[in-house]
Structure formats: C-alpha cells, structure tokens
Amino acid sequence: MPIAFNPAESLLIDDFEAFLRYLESKPAMPLTAAGDLKSADLWALNDRVNYKAPDYVTPRSRQIDYPLLGFLFQVATSSRLFLVQFGKATTLQANRARLDAYHQLTLEERYVFLLETAWCHLDWATLDGDDRSGQGAAWFREGVTQLLKNPIDVPVRVIARSYTKDDAPDTVQAFVSANVYIRMGYWFGWYDVRELPTPSKRDKYSFEFEQITLAEWGRECLTVLHQRRPFHLWNQNAFSLFEPDADATYEEAVAVNVFVEPFRTLLDEPDLVSLYPINPNPPKGTYWLRVELPNHKVSRTIAMPAEETLEGFHEAIQDAFNFDNDHLYIFCLNLRNPYNGPQYYDPRTEPGWADGDPADEATLASLNLYEGQRLLYIFDFGNRWEFFITLERHLPNETTKTTKVIDKVGKAPRQY
C-alpha cells in the first residue's frame, strides 16, 4: 500500500516556487563571472523562502553561504528551467517552454522532479565545497544504511566521522562535508534534524548536526533510493568512492531517464510525468562554436555539422590553432570541476586511464548543448592548454557536411 505523503505540505516545493517567481521576474539576470547568483539577489531571495540561510550570512555573502539557495539554483539550471549564458557578461535566461511544462506538473510530479534533478543531475561539488561529490556518495550509502536501522520518530545521534568505528545502531557517522547532503534529506521531508549552534561564520570543516529523527516517508523513500537508485551510480556528477555492490545487477550503464519508475508505485501515481530526458531527439543542423584561449585573447569560431564527432571537433581545433595533435585531450562539460560530470576522452588513451566515453563515439548533438553553453577542452596534460568552447549559434535548418573556420580573433600562440 502506498505510503501517505502529502506534497502540499512540502516547504521545499513552496521555496522552489518562490525561487522561480523571483528568477522569472528578472529577465537576463546578471550572474557572477563563475555563473552564481549575485549577493544582492541571494539576500533578497533568502527573505522569500522557509528554509533560511544560517545567521552568519550578510548582504555580501556568496552563494556557497546559502545552502538552500545554492541547491535551488543548481536544480533550476541543471534541469534547464533556466540557462546560464556565457558571453561578454554571464546572465541567466528563462527556458520558457520548459518552465511552462514544469508549471503544468502536479504537486507530486513537482516533488519527484526536484528529487530526480537533485539525485541524478546536480553537481554537488559546487555545494559541498569539497571539489568532488564523493562524500555525498558516502553519506547516502553508509550514513543512510545506518539510519535505516533505526525506528521512525526516534532521535538518532549523528557525529562527525572518526577513525574509531562505532556500529551502534543509534549512532550515525558522517563526513564533515556531508552537511549539505544531510540538509537535502531534511528539505525533502525524510527526517527532522537538530543542529549544533550556528558558528559566527561559514566553516566547511565544522559538522553542523547532532541529531536526526527518521520520518515514515523518509524510511519508504530512502529505502527505494538506497536499494534501487544508489546515489554513487545514478548521480552523473558524483565521484564514487565505491565499486558497485557485488550482488547488484548493473551490468550496463545506468539509465537515469527511468529514475521515476518506482515512485509511480510508491506515490500511487501510475501516470506520474517526468520532464526527463530534457531533449529526447538529438538536434540536427549546424553549430557555430567559438573556441578561445582567454589568457592569449585568441579565438576561432568553427562551423560544423551537429552530427560531427568530438574526435572530429578536436581535429578541427588543432587545425584552427595550428597545433600538432601530438598529445592526448579531453572534453569536459563541467566547468567548475572538469573531472566530475560528463567527460569525453581521446580514444588513444590507455584503457583504465580516463573516465567517461571515447570522443570518437560521441557526437556534438549527443551533448544536448544549448546556445550560450560553455564547455572545456583540455589538450596536452603536461602543458595543459585549456580552451573554452561556447555554442554561439545552432542553425537547425542549415545543412553542412564540411567544417570551416568562420571567424578569427588574434594570432594563435605557438604550441611550443
């Protein structure tokens, strides 16, 4: 029998609605150069949500100081309800068609949308300050395993992980950088928390909790996630500290686009709608891609078919900059943490020495890029040439079978 769950009581949904209304009221909202919300917007938004930031925030605080707002911003952009636009200025643009689709969802579907986005698509490393999401994988695997040994509505002690193993069921250990993951569970209604006194300023090395009390919904939802959707396998950006369980049946790649299936039963919503995959039909036509070396003030804009492979794009970049194609390379879609998130590596790489997929088996169209999106191309891991690539234009109705440079800025630097 489905567990009783009332999404109308979810303060997280309320907060996300308030967050979206604020963003929608500010077309082409300026962001920081790194692509974060600016301090004035964060300060204003904090007044509009239920889950406030810690008391140490000020009108000058950064996005990382606001746990909930950083989380909601990641949800809004990872799901492509809003698009970060990189250009002369970094701005945020509403993706109107996708926002309209979101607003058509039921409350249950909105809750699962938030959960699916967070669980599968978020770059948690920008929230946990750890540069990698391995600690989150540890919390959702080890911490949740220990928590689920306890009955509902019974407070459980939670402590920062130590070298001394404590297997007492009423004690849960967690890494210090798991703070934001523990907060996520509280926002989703899985448990209540009792926090330690707030420090005078943000300190990522301090543990923030002393007690967790599991809720009935948390027991049901976390059991489904733990057994059928393990975070370290399903999150596309997570750095996993673990190998798959010996008894798990994950012989093929995890199909993140079927995430919602068990929740149709759990919520007794057989027609539950998901907004994923974002774009099930790969784009066609022609891409204009600006490839630049910012430190050298040099760029080349390359026009090429959307169906071109990343290996072919690599060769076009080498030709455009008069490089010798004599070292390995990788394309990374995660600008902040290149070795988290989707990666496409030189097919000449020795097996086992790279994460991701071979570049000669992935097309530009398969990346599902949007105009204004930026990615990173790293060539020669010794000298480490870092090229920033921005999709300038997508011309879906223009057919081309050739690759050509259509704009040049500056003289290409010598490779050696």
Coordinates of C-alpha atoms in Angstrom, one line a residue:
M1 CA 0.0 0.0 0.0
P2 CA 1.5 3.4 -0.9
I3 CA 2.7 5.5 2.0
A4 CA 0.7 8.5 2.9
F5 CA 2.6 11.5 1.6
N6 CA 1.1 15.0 1.1
P7 CA 3.2 17.2 -1.2
A8 CA 1.0 20.1 -0.4
E9 CA 2.8 20.2 2.9
S10 CA 6.3 20.3 1.3
L11 CA 8.0 23.6 2.2
L12 CA 10.7 22.6 -0.4
I13 CA 8.1 22.9 -3.2
D14 CA 6.9 26.2 -1.8
D15 CA 10.5 27.5 -1.7
F16 CA 11.2 26.4 -5.2
E17 CA 8.1 28.1 -6.4
A18 CA 9.2 31.4 -4.7
F19 CA 12.6 31.0 -6.2
L20 CA 11.3 30.5 -9.7
R21 CA 9.0 33.5 -9.4
Y22 CA 11.9 35.7 -8.4
L23 CA 14.1 34.5 -11.3
E24 CA 11.2 34.9 -13.8
S25 CA 10.7 38.5 -12.7
K26 CA 14.3 39.4 -13.7
P27 CA 14.9 38.7 -17.4
A28 CA 18.6 38.3 -18.3
M29 CA 19.6 38.4 -14.7
P30 CA 23.3 39.2 -14.3
L31 CA 25.4 36.5 -12.6
T32 CA 28.9 36.4 -11.3
A33 CA 31.7 35.5 -13.7
A34 CA 31.6 32.0 -12.3
G35 CA 27.9 31.7 -13.0
D36 CA 26.5 32.1 -9.5
L37 CA 23.7 34.3 -8.2
K38 CA 24.9 37.7 -7.0
S39 CA 25.0 38.7 -3.4
A40 CA 22.1 41.2 -3.6
D41 CA 19.8 38.6 -5.2
L42 CA 20.7 36.0 -2.7
W43 CA 20.0 38.4 0.2
A44 CA 16.6 39.2 -1.3
L45 CA 15.7 35.6 -2.0
N46 CA 16.6 34.5 1.5
D47 CA 13.7 36.6 2.8
R48 CA 11.3 34.7 0.5
V49 CA 12.0 31.1 1.5
N50 CA 11.1 29.0 4.5
Y51 CA 14.5 27.3 4.9
K52 CA 16.6 30.3 5.8
A53 CA 20.4 30.5 5.5
P54 CA 22.5 30.4 8.7
D55 CA 22.6 33.6 10.8
Y56 CA 26.1 34.4 9.6
V57 CA 25.1 35.5 6.1
T58 CA 25.3 39.2 5.3
P59 CA 24.3 41.2 2.2
R60 CA 27.8 40.5 0.9
S61 CA 27.7 36.7 1.3
R62 CA 28.3 34.4 -1.6
Q63 CA 26.1 31.6 -3.0
I64 CA 28.0 28.9 -1.2
D65 CA 27.0 30.5 2.1
Y66 CA 23.3 29.9 1.3
P67 CA 22.7 26.1 1.4
L68 CA 19.1 26.1 0.2
L69 CA 19.5 28.8 -2.5
G70 CA 22.6 27.2 -3.9
F71 CA 20.7 23.9 -4.1
L72 CA 17.7 25.5 -5.8
F73 CA 19.9 27.3 -8.3
Q74 CA 21.6 24.1 -9.2
V75 CA 18.1 22.4 -9.6
A76 CA 16.9 25.3 -11.8
T77 CA 20.0 25.3 -14.1
S78 CA 20.8 21.5 -14.1
S79 CA 17.2 20.8 -15.2
R80 CA 17.4 23.6 -17.8
L81 CA 14.4 25.5 -16.5
F82 CA 17.0 28.4 -16.7
L83 CA 20.0 28.6 -18.9
V84 CA 23.4 30.1 -17.9
Q85 CA 24.6 32.2 -20.8
F86 CA 28.3 32.9 -21.1
G87 CA 29.3 35.8 -23.2
K88 CA 30.7 39.3 -22.6
A89 CA 28.6 39.1 -19.4
T90 CA 27.3 36.0 -17.7
T91 CA 23.5 36.0 -17.4
L92 CA 20.6 33.8 -16.6
Q93 CA 17.8 33.2 -19.2
A94 CA 14.4 31.6 -18.7
N95 CA 13.8 28.5 -20.8
R96 CA 10.2 29.4 -21.4
A97 CA 9.0 26.1 -23.0
R98 CA 10.5 24.0 -20.2
L99 CA 9.2 26.3 -17.5
D100 CA 5.7 26.1 -18.9
A101 CA 6.0 22.3 -18.8
Y102 CA 7.1 22.5 -15.2
H103 CA 4.2 24.7 -14.2
Q104 CA 1.8 22.1 -15.7
L105 CA 3.0 19.4 -13.3
T106 CA 1.0 18.2 -10.3
L107 CA 2.4 18.6 -6.8
E108 CA 3.5 15.0 -6.7
E109 CA 5.3 15.4 -10.1
R110 CA 7.0 18.6 -8.9
Y111 CA 8.3 16.8 -5.8
V112 CA 9.7 14.0 -7.9
F113 CA 11.1 16.5 -10.4
L114 CA 13.1 18.1 -7.6
L115 CA 14.2 14.7 -6.4
E116 CA 15.2 13.4 -9.8
T117 CA 17.1 16.5 -10.6
A118 CA 19.0 16.5 -7.3
W119 CA 19.7 12.8 -7.3
C120 CA 20.8 12.4 -10.9
H121 CA 21.9 15.7 -12.4
L122 CA 23.2 18.1 -9.7
D123 CA 26.8 18.9 -9.5
W124 CA 27.0 18.6 -5.7
A125 CA 30.7 19.5 -5.6
T126 CA 29.7 23.2 -6.0
L127 CA 27.5 22.9 -2.9
D128 CA 29.7 20.8 -0.6
G129 CA 32.9 22.8 -1.1
D130 CA 34.8 19.5 -1.4
D131 CA 35.5 19.7 -5.2
R132 CA 34.1 16.2 -5.5
S133 CA 30.8 14.6 -4.5
G134 CA 32.4 11.5 -3.0
Q135 CA 31.4 12.4 0.5
G136 CA 27.8 12.6 -0.6
A137 CA 28.0 9.1 -2.0
A138 CA 29.4 8.0 1.4
W139 CA 26.5 9.7 3.2
F140 CA 23.8 8.2 1.0
R141 CA 25.4 4.8 1.2
E142 CA 26.8 4.4 4.7
G143 CA 25.0 7.1 6.6
V144 CA 21.6 6.2 5.3
T145 CA 22.3 2.4 5.8
Q146 CA 22.9 3.1 9.4
L147 CA 20.0 5.5 9.8
L148 CA 17.5 3.0 8.3
K149 CA 18.4 0.5 11.1
N150 CA 16.5 2.8 13.5
P151 CA 12.8 3.1 14.0
I152 CA 10.9 6.1 12.9
D153 CA 10.3 9.1 15.2
V154 CA 13.2 8.0 17.4
P155 CA 16.1 10.6 17.7
V156 CA 19.5 9.2 16.5
R157 CA 22.8 10.7 17.4
V158 CA 24.8 11.9 14.4
I159 CA 28.5 12.7 14.7
A160 CA 31.5 13.6 12.5
R161 CA 33.2 10.6 11.2
S162 CA 36.2 9.4 13.2
Y163 CA 38.8 6.7 12.8
T164 CA 37.0 4.7 15.6
K165 CA 34.2 2.7 14.0
D166 CA 31.0 2.9 16.0
D167 CA 28.5 0.3 14.9
A168 CA 25.8 1.2 17.5
P169 CA 22.5 1.5 15.6
D170 CA 21.6 4.7 17.4
T171 CA 24.8 6.4 16.1
V172 CA 25.3 7.6 12.6
Q173 CA 28.7 8.8 11.4
A174 CA 29.2 11.2 8.5
F175 CA 32.0 13.1 6.9
V176 CA 32.1 16.8 7.7
S177 CA 31.5 17.8 4.1
A178 CA 28.2 15.8 4.1
N179 CA 26.4 18.8 5.7
V180 CA 24.6 19.8 2.5
Y181 CA 23.5 16.2 1.8
I182 CA 22.0 15.9 5.3
R183 CA 20.2 19.2 4.8
M184 CA 18.8 17.9 1.5
G185 CA 17.1 15.0 3.3
Y186 CA 15.6 17.4 5.8
W187 CA 14.2 19.6 2.9
F188 CA 12.7 16.5 1.2
G189 CA 10.9 15.6 4.4
W190 CA 12.9 12.3 5.1
Y191 CA 13.8 13.3 8.6
D192 CA 14.0 16.1 11.2
V193 CA 17.3 17.4 12.3
R194 CA 18.7 19.1 15.3
E195 CA 21.5 21.4 14.5
L196 CA 24.5 22.4 16.6
P197 CA 24.9 26.1 17.5
T198 CA 25.5 28.2 14.4
P199 CA 29.1 29.4 14.1
S200 CA 29.9 33.1 13.6
K201 CA 31.0 32.4 10.0
R202 CA 30.8 29.6 7.5
D203 CA 33.3 26.9 8.2
K204 CA 33.3 23.9 5.8
Y205 CA 35.4 21.9 8.3
S206 CA 32.7 22.1 11.1
F207 CA 30.0 19.5 11.4
E208 CA 26.5 21.1 11.7
F209 CA 24.3 18.4 13.2
E210 CA 23.9 16.4 16.4
Q211 CA 20.6 14.5 15.9
I212 CA 18.4 13.0 13.1
T213 CA 14.9 11.7 13.6
L214 CA 13.7 9.5 10.7
A215 CA 10.2 10.1 9.4
E216 CA 7.8 7.4 7.9
W217 CA 8.1 8.9 4.4
G218 CA 11.8 9.0 4.8
R219 CA 12.0 5.3 5.6
E220 CA 10.0 4.5 2.5
C221 CA 11.6 6.9 0.1
L222 CA 15.2 6.3 1.2
T223 CA 14.7 2.5 1.1
V224 CA 13.7 2.8 -2.6
L225 CA 16.6 5.1 -3.4
H226 CA 19.1 3.0 -1.4
Q227 CA 18.1 -0.3 -3.0
R228 CA 17.1 0.7 -6.5
R229 CA 18.7 4.1 -7.2
P230 CA 22.1 4.2 -5.4
F231 CA 23.5 7.8 -5.5
H232 CA 27.0 6.8 -6.3
L233 CA 25.8 5.1 -9.5
W234 CA 22.9 7.4 -10.5
N235 CA 24.3 10.8 -10.0
Q236 CA 26.1 11.9 -13.2
N237 CA 28.5 14.2 -11.4
A238 CA 29.4 12.1 -8.4
F239 CA 32.9 11.0 -7.7
S240 CA 32.3 7.5 -6.4
L241 CA 34.3 6.1 -3.6
F242 CA 32.7 2.7 -4.1
E243 CA 32.5 -0.1 -6.6
P244 CA 29.0 -1.4 -7.3
D245 CA 27.7 -3.9 -4.8
A246 CA 28.7 -7.5 -5.5
D247 CA 25.0 -8.5 -5.7
A248 CA 23.9 -5.5 -7.7
T249 CA 22.7 -6.1 -11.3
Y250 CA 24.3 -3.1 -13.1
E251 CA 25.9 -4.8 -16.0
E252 CA 25.1 -2.0 -18.3
A253 CA 25.2 1.8 -18.0
V254 CA 22.6 3.2 -15.5
A255 CA 19.6 4.6 -17.4
V256 CA 19.0 7.8 -15.5
N257 CA 16.0 8.6 -17.6
V258 CA 13.9 5.9 -16.0
F259 CA 14.5 7.2 -12.5
V260 CA 10.9 7.9 -11.6
E261 CA 9.6 4.3 -12.3
P262 CA 9.5 3.1 -8.6
F263 CA 7.9 6.4 -7.4
R264 CA 4.9 5.7 -9.5
T265 CA 4.1 2.8 -7.2
L266 CA 5.3 4.5 -4.1
L267 CA 3.1 7.5 -4.6
D268 CA 0.3 5.6 -6.2
E269 CA 0.6 7.8 -9.3
P270 CA 0.8 5.4 -12.3
D271 CA 0.7 8.4 -14.7
L272 CA 3.4 10.4 -13.0
V273 CA 5.1 12.7 -15.6
S274 CA 8.8 13.3 -15.7
L275 CA 10.5 16.2 -17.5
Y276 CA 13.4 13.9 -18.4
P277 CA 15.0 13.3 -20.8
I278 CA 15.5 17.0 -21.4
N279 CA 15.6 16.6 -25.2
P280 CA 15.0 13.0 -26.4
N281 CA 15.6 13.9 -30.0
P282 CA 19.3 14.9 -30.8
P283 CA 19.5 18.3 -32.6
K284 CA 20.4 18.5 -36.3
G285 CA 21.8 21.2 -38.5
T286 CA 24.9 23.3 -38.0
Y287 CA 26.7 24.5 -34.9
W288 CA 28.8 27.7 -34.6
L289 CA 31.3 27.1 -31.8
R290 CA 33.7 29.7 -30.5
V291 CA 36.9 28.2 -29.2
E292 CA 39.1 30.5 -27.2
L293 CA 42.2 30.8 -25.2
P294 CA 41.3 33.6 -22.8
N295 CA 44.8 34.2 -21.5
H296 CA 46.0 34.8 -25.0
K297 CA 43.0 36.8 -26.2
V298 CA 42.7 34.4 -29.2
S299 CA 39.6 32.7 -30.5
R300 CA 38.4 30.8 -33.5
T301 CA 34.7 30.3 -34.4
I302 CA 34.2 27.0 -36.2
A303 CA 31.0 26.0 -38.1
M304 CA 30.4 22.2 -38.3
P305 CA 27.6 19.6 -38.5
A306 CA 25.8 18.8 -35.3
E307 CA 26.4 15.1 -36.2
E308 CA 30.2 15.6 -36.1
T309 CA 32.0 13.5 -33.5
L310 CA 34.1 15.1 -30.7
E311 CA 37.1 13.5 -32.3
G312 CA 36.4 15.4 -35.5
F313 CA 35.9 18.6 -33.4
H314 CA 39.2 18.0 -31.7
E315 CA 40.9 17.8 -35.1
A316 CA 39.2 21.0 -36.3
I317 CA 40.5 22.8 -33.2
Q318 CA 44.0 21.5 -33.8
D319 CA 43.9 22.8 -37.4
A320 CA 42.4 26.1 -36.4
F321 CA 45.2 26.8 -33.9
N322 CA 48.0 25.2 -36.0
F323 CA 48.8 22.7 -33.2
D324 CA 50.4 19.3 -33.9
N325 CA 47.8 16.9 -32.5
D326 CA 50.7 15.2 -30.7
H327 CA 49.2 14.8 -27.2
L328 CA 46.1 13.5 -25.5
Y329 CA 42.9 15.5 -24.9
I330 CA 39.6 15.5 -23.1
F331 CA 36.3 17.4 -23.4
C332 CA 34.6 18.2 -20.1
L333 CA 31.1 19.6 -19.6
N334 CA 31.5 20.6 -16.0
L335 CA 33.4 23.9 -16.0
R336 CA 33.9 24.1 -12.2
N337 CA 35.1 20.6 -11.7
P338 CA 36.2 19.2 -15.0
Y339 CA 36.8 15.7 -13.8
N340 CA 33.3 15.4 -12.4
G341 CA 30.4 15.2 -14.8
P342 CA 30.4 14.0 -18.4
Q343 CA 33.8 13.6 -20.0
Y344 CA 34.9 12.5 -23.5
Y345 CA 38.4 11.4 -23.8
D346 CA 41.0 10.9 -26.6
P347 CA 40.4 7.4 -28.0
R348 CA 44.2 6.9 -28.0
T349 CA 44.1 6.9 -24.1
E350 CA 45.2 3.6 -22.5
P351 CA 42.3 1.6 -21.1
G352 CA 41.5 2.4 -17.5
W353 CA 43.3 5.8 -17.6
A354 CA 40.2 8.0 -18.2
D355 CA 36.7 8.4 -17.1
G356 CA 33.8 9.0 -19.4
D357 CA 33.3 8.0 -23.0
P358 CA 35.7 7.9 -26.0
A359 CA 35.4 11.1 -28.1
D360 CA 35.1 9.2 -31.4
E361 CA 31.9 7.6 -30.3
A362 CA 30.1 10.8 -29.1
T363 CA 28.7 13.5 -31.4
L364 CA 28.2 17.2 -30.7
A365 CA 24.4 16.5 -31.0
S366 CA 24.6 13.9 -28.3
L367 CA 25.8 16.5 -25.8
N368 CA 22.4 18.2 -26.0
L369 CA 24.1 21.7 -25.9
Y370 CA 22.1 25.0 -25.8
E371 CA 23.1 28.3 -27.3
G372 CA 25.3 30.1 -24.8
Q373 CA 26.5 27.0 -23.1
R374 CA 30.2 26.6 -22.4
L375 CA 32.4 23.5 -22.1
L376 CA 36.1 22.9 -21.6
Y377 CA 38.6 21.2 -24.0
I378 CA 41.9 20.3 -22.4
F379 CA 44.9 19.4 -24.7
D380 CA 48.3 18.2 -23.6
F381 CA 48.1 17.3 -19.9
G382 CA 51.7 18.4 -19.3
N383 CA 51.5 21.9 -20.7
R384 CA 47.7 21.9 -20.1
W385 CA 46.2 24.0 -22.9
E386 CA 42.7 24.9 -21.7
F387 CA 40.3 26.0 -24.4
F388 CA 36.8 27.4 -23.5
I389 CA 34.2 26.5 -26.0
T390 CA 30.9 28.3 -26.3
L391 CA 28.0 27.3 -28.6
E392 CA 27.4 30.6 -30.4
R393 CA 24.6 29.5 -32.6
H394 CA 22.6 26.5 -33.5
L395 CA 21.1 26.6 -37.0
P396 CA 18.8 23.6 -37.1
N397 CA 17.7 24.1 -40.7
E398 CA 21.2 24.7 -42.2
T399 CA 22.8 21.6 -43.6
T400 CA 26.5 21.4 -44.0
K401 CA 28.9 18.5 -44.5
T402 CA 32.1 20.4 -44.1
T403 CA 33.9 22.1 -41.2
K404 CA 35.3 25.6 -41.6
V405 CA 36.6 28.5 -39.5
I406 CA 34.2 31.4 -40.0
D407 CA 35.8 33.9 -37.6
K408 CA 39.3 34.6 -36.3
V409 CA 40.4 36.8 -33.4
G410 CA 44.1 37.3 -32.6
K411 CA 47.2 35.3 -33.6
A412 CA 47.3 31.7 -32.5
P413 CA 50.1 31.1 -29.9
R414 CA 53.0 28.8 -30.6
Q415 CA 52.3 25.3 -29.2
Y416 CA 55.9 25.0 -28.0

